[in-house]
Every structure is written in C-alpha cells, then in structure tokens.
Amino acid sequence: MGVPTLRRRAERRGLRLWPVGRVLVLAFAAAVLVAAAVFHTGWDLLGARGLKPEHRIDSKTLFDLVKLSFGVVAMAGALVALVVAYRRQRVDEDGALREATRLHTERFTTAVGQLGNESAAVRLSGVHALAGLADDAPTRDLRQTCIDVLCAYLRLPCTAEADLPAGDAEARHAYLAWREVRHTVTRLVRDHLSLPPEHPRSWQGHDFDFTGVTFDGGDFSGAMFSGGRVSFD
C-alpha cells in the first residue's frame, strides 16, 4: 500500500459537523424539553392544582419576570457559546490529526525509500523506522499500513543459501546481510506481538500476511496472533 492510498484515506476522513443553525435549534429544543420536564416534575411533587388568576401585577412580580427574561437570554447566550466552543474543539482536533497524518506520511515515504537501498545498514534503518512509525501512528489504519509493508518485505523473493555460487564471497556476504534484515523484521513483529493487547505499542489485533514467505530463521516464541487475519500459506 503506497503513499497515495494513505493520502486518499486522510482526505476521506474529513470532519463531519452539523450546521450551526441546526445544532442551536436542537440544543435549544433539548434545553426547553428538559426545563419543561423539571417544571412538570416539581409541579407534580408540590401537588399544585391550578394557578390563582391575578388581575394586576405588582412590582415584585414584574421584577421577577424581568429577572426570568434576563435568565433566559443568559441561558441562550451560554448555549451558543457552548456550541461554538464544541465546534472549535472539534476543528482543532481534526487539524491536529491531519497534521499528524501528514508528518506520518512524510516519514513513511522516507522509511520505504530506505528499504529499497542497496546498503543493508540503510535497509535496517528503514525497518526500525517503519516499526517506530507503526508505534506512533495516529490511526489504526496507518499502523496497519506500516505492518503491511514489513510483511511485504518478507514476501519478496530471496535466494536460498544453497543456491549461492560456490566460492563467491561477495554473494554470500550480500545474502547474509539480506537475511539479517529479514530476521530483524521477524524479531520486531515477535516483540510487538509479545506485548499485552492493552499496551499502546502492541500489534495484536492487526493483520499479518506471510503468504509465500520463506522463513530461514527467526523466532516467533511468545508472540500472540489474535484478533486479526494471519496467513502463513
């Protein structure tokens, strides 16, 4: 899975917010319903049977009505401020996630480029960088992408040690370097699958596709493959 796919996923994961007007109407209606329910409950508990009609409003009643009007206005203002603050918080969170995804994509591109380097040391750096990216991934999908690349690296065709040209020291050194990188991938997968599921860097629950992989060493002891699709076909 390449970088364009990551970008498409990030673009599809947009912030979904209702229009402010609709949110305000729904919030105000909910507040009115709650107030009516509280009033009705209090009215019931007090055992009130009716209201005594008043033909004149004295100064105290008028003052109470004014206070009530200001209270309603204050409540409406607080409700608007609450909705606006909520939307601002959501927008800020979405912006932080987009920024984290962008940085992750840049680091991902660099790490994948290292995996294709001719130097075994650079490839090892790329393997560790991808494992670190999986640990720091802002979303589960981005972590799965890093794991998919590591599994795909193991699926790449490799020459068996028995098929190396006899007496070719350079070919043998290249083979041993290639095998060391593959064993490092296996070890990193094992270490992360040995962590409990609640651990923030545990890879349990993710998919691992080892289809056609030739394991010429490595150790999966202690690894727990659970909660995801795993293939050793």
PDB file of C-alpha atoms in Angstrom, residues 77-153:
ATOM      1  CA  GLY A  77     -26.035  33.005  25.186  1.00  0.00           C
ATOM      2  CA  ALA A  78     -24.340  30.277  27.219  1.00  0.00           C
ATOM      3  CA  LEU A  79     -25.861  27.669  24.919  1.00  0.00           C
ATOM      4  CA  VAL A  80     -24.496  29.437  21.830  1.00  0.00           C
ATOM      5  CA  ALA A  81     -21.051  29.778  23.451  1.00  0.00           C
ATOM      6  CA  LEU A  82     -21.074  26.084  24.344  1.00  0.00           C
ATOM      7  CA  VAL A  83     -21.926  25.026  20.790  1.00  0.00           C
ATOM      8  CA  VAL A  84     -19.289  27.325  19.300  1.00  0.00           C
ATOM      9  CA  ALA A  85     -16.642  26.079  21.761  1.00  0.00           C
ATOM     10  CA  TYR A  86     -17.532  22.481  20.929  1.00  0.00           C
ATOM     11  CA  ARG A  87     -17.194  23.085  17.204  1.00  0.00           C
ATOM     12  CA  ARG A  88     -13.889  24.912  17.683  1.00  0.00           C
ATOM     13  CA  GLN A  89     -12.558  21.998  19.745  1.00  0.00           C
ATOM     14  CA  ARG A  90     -13.602  19.504  17.082  1.00  0.00           C
ATOM     15  CA  VAL A  91     -11.969  21.567  14.336  1.00  0.00           C
ATOM     16  CA  ASP A  92      -8.757  21.852  16.370  1.00  0.00           C
ATOM     17  CA  GLU A  93      -8.693  18.103  16.991  1.00  0.00           C
ATOM     18  CA  ASP A  94      -9.246  17.376  13.312  1.00  0.00           C
ATOM     19  CA  GLY A  95      -6.477  19.795  12.362  1.00  0.00           C
ATOM     20  CA  ALA A  96      -4.087  18.115  14.789  1.00  0.00           C
ATOM     21  CA  LEU A  97      -4.963  14.707  13.334  1.00  0.00           C
ATOM     22  CA  ARG A  98      -4.394  15.937   9.782  1.00  0.00           C
ATOM     23  CA  GLU A  99      -1.022  17.404  10.745  1.00  0.00           C
ATOM     24  CA  ALA A 100      -0.002  14.171  12.478  1.00  0.00           C
ATOM     25  CA  THR A 101      -1.093  12.195   9.408  1.00  0.00           C
ATOM     26  CA  ARG A 102       0.905  14.482   7.108  1.00  0.00           C
ATOM     27  CA  LEU A 103       4.063  14.085   9.191  1.00  0.00           C
ATOM     28  CA  HIS A 104       3.484  10.341   9.356  1.00  0.00           C
ATOM     29  CA  THR A 105       3.182  10.176   5.562  1.00  0.00           C
ATOM     30  CA  GLU A 106       6.446  12.068   5.088  1.00  0.00           C
ATOM     31  CA  ARG A 107       8.290   9.760   7.487  1.00  0.00           C
ATOM     32  CA  PHE A 108       6.652   6.749   5.856  1.00  0.00           C
ATOM     33  CA  THR A 109       7.930   7.782   2.421  1.00  0.00           C
ATOM     34  CA  THR A 110      11.472   8.147   3.766  1.00  0.00           C
ATOM     35  CA  ALA A 111      11.398   4.780   5.536  1.00  0.00           C
ATOM     36  CA  VAL A 112      10.054   2.927   2.488  1.00  0.00           C
ATOM     37  CA  GLY A 113      12.787   4.508   0.380  1.00  0.00           C
ATOM     38  CA  GLN A 114      15.369   3.162   2.815  1.00  0.00           C
ATOM     39  CA  LEU A 115      14.011  -0.372   2.407  1.00  0.00           C
ATOM     40  CA  GLY A 116      14.960  -0.266  -1.274  1.00  0.00           C
ATOM     41  CA  ASN A 117      18.523   0.850  -0.636  1.00  0.00           C
ATOM     42  CA  GLU A 118      21.411  -1.402  -1.650  1.00  0.00           C
ATOM     43  CA  SER A 119      23.114  -0.966   1.725  1.00  0.00           C
ATOM     44  CA  ALA A 120      21.975  -3.449   4.390  1.00  0.00           C
ATOM     45  CA  ALA A 121      22.590  -0.839   7.102  1.00  0.00           C
ATOM     46  CA  VAL A 122      20.209   1.607   5.406  1.00  0.00           C
ATOM     47  CA  ARG A 123      17.599  -1.140   4.983  1.00  0.00           C
ATOM     48  CA  LEU A 124      17.888  -1.951   8.691  1.00  0.00           C
ATOM     49  CA  SER A 125      17.307   1.715   9.467  1.00  0.00           C
ATOM     50  CA  GLY A 126      14.211   1.640   7.279  1.00  0.00           C
ATOM     51  CA  VAL A 127      12.879  -1.446   9.077  1.00  0.00           C
ATOM     52  CA  HIS A 128      13.304   0.144  12.503  1.00  0.00           C
ATOM     53  CA  ALA A 129      11.840   3.413  11.204  1.00  0.00           C
ATOM     54  CA  LEU A 130       8.718   1.610   9.964  1.00  0.00           C
ATOM     55  CA  ALA A 131       8.333  -0.190  13.297  1.00  0.00           C
ATOM     56  CA  GLY A 132       8.626   3.149  15.077  1.00  0.00           C
ATOM     57  CA  LEU A 133       6.078   4.675  12.711  1.00  0.00           C
ATOM     58  CA  ALA A 134       3.677   1.828  13.467  1.00  0.00           C
ATOM     59  CA  ASP A 135       4.061   2.548  17.187  1.00  0.00           C
ATOM     60  CA  ASP A 136       3.461   6.283  16.721  1.00  0.00           C
ATOM     61  CA  ALA A 137       0.744   6.025  14.052  1.00  0.00           C
ATOM     62  CA  PRO A 138      -2.150   8.425  14.781  1.00  0.00           C
ATOM     63  CA  THR A 139      -4.728   5.949  13.466  1.00  0.00           C
ATOM     64  CA  ARG A 140      -5.149   2.184  13.380  1.00  0.00           C
ATOM     65  CA  ASP A 141      -5.196   2.169   9.562  1.00  0.00           C
ATOM     66  CA  LEU A 142      -1.812   3.901   9.361  1.00  0.00           C
ATOM     67  CA  ARG A 143      -0.329   1.386  11.793  1.00  0.00           C
ATOM     68  CA  GLN A 144      -1.706  -1.442   9.663  1.00  0.00           C
ATOM     69  CA  THR A 145      -0.085   0.115   6.586  1.00  0.00           C
ATOM     70  CA  CYS A 146       3.359   0.005   8.233  1.00  0.00           C
ATOM     71  CA  ILE A 147       2.794  -3.624   9.228  1.00  0.00           C
ATOM     72  CA  ASP A 148       1.711  -4.470   5.669  1.00  0.00           C
ATOM     73  CA  VAL A 149       4.940  -3.029   4.268  1.00  0.00           C
ATOM     74  CA  LEU A 150       7.070  -5.043   6.702  1.00  0.00           C
ATOM     75  CA  CYS A 151       5.191  -8.225   5.782  1.00  0.00           C
ATOM     76  CA  ALA A 152       5.545  -7.407   2.078  1.00  0.00           C
ATOM     77  CA  TYR A 153       9.306  -7.051   2.580  1.00  0.00           C
TER      78      TYR A 153
END
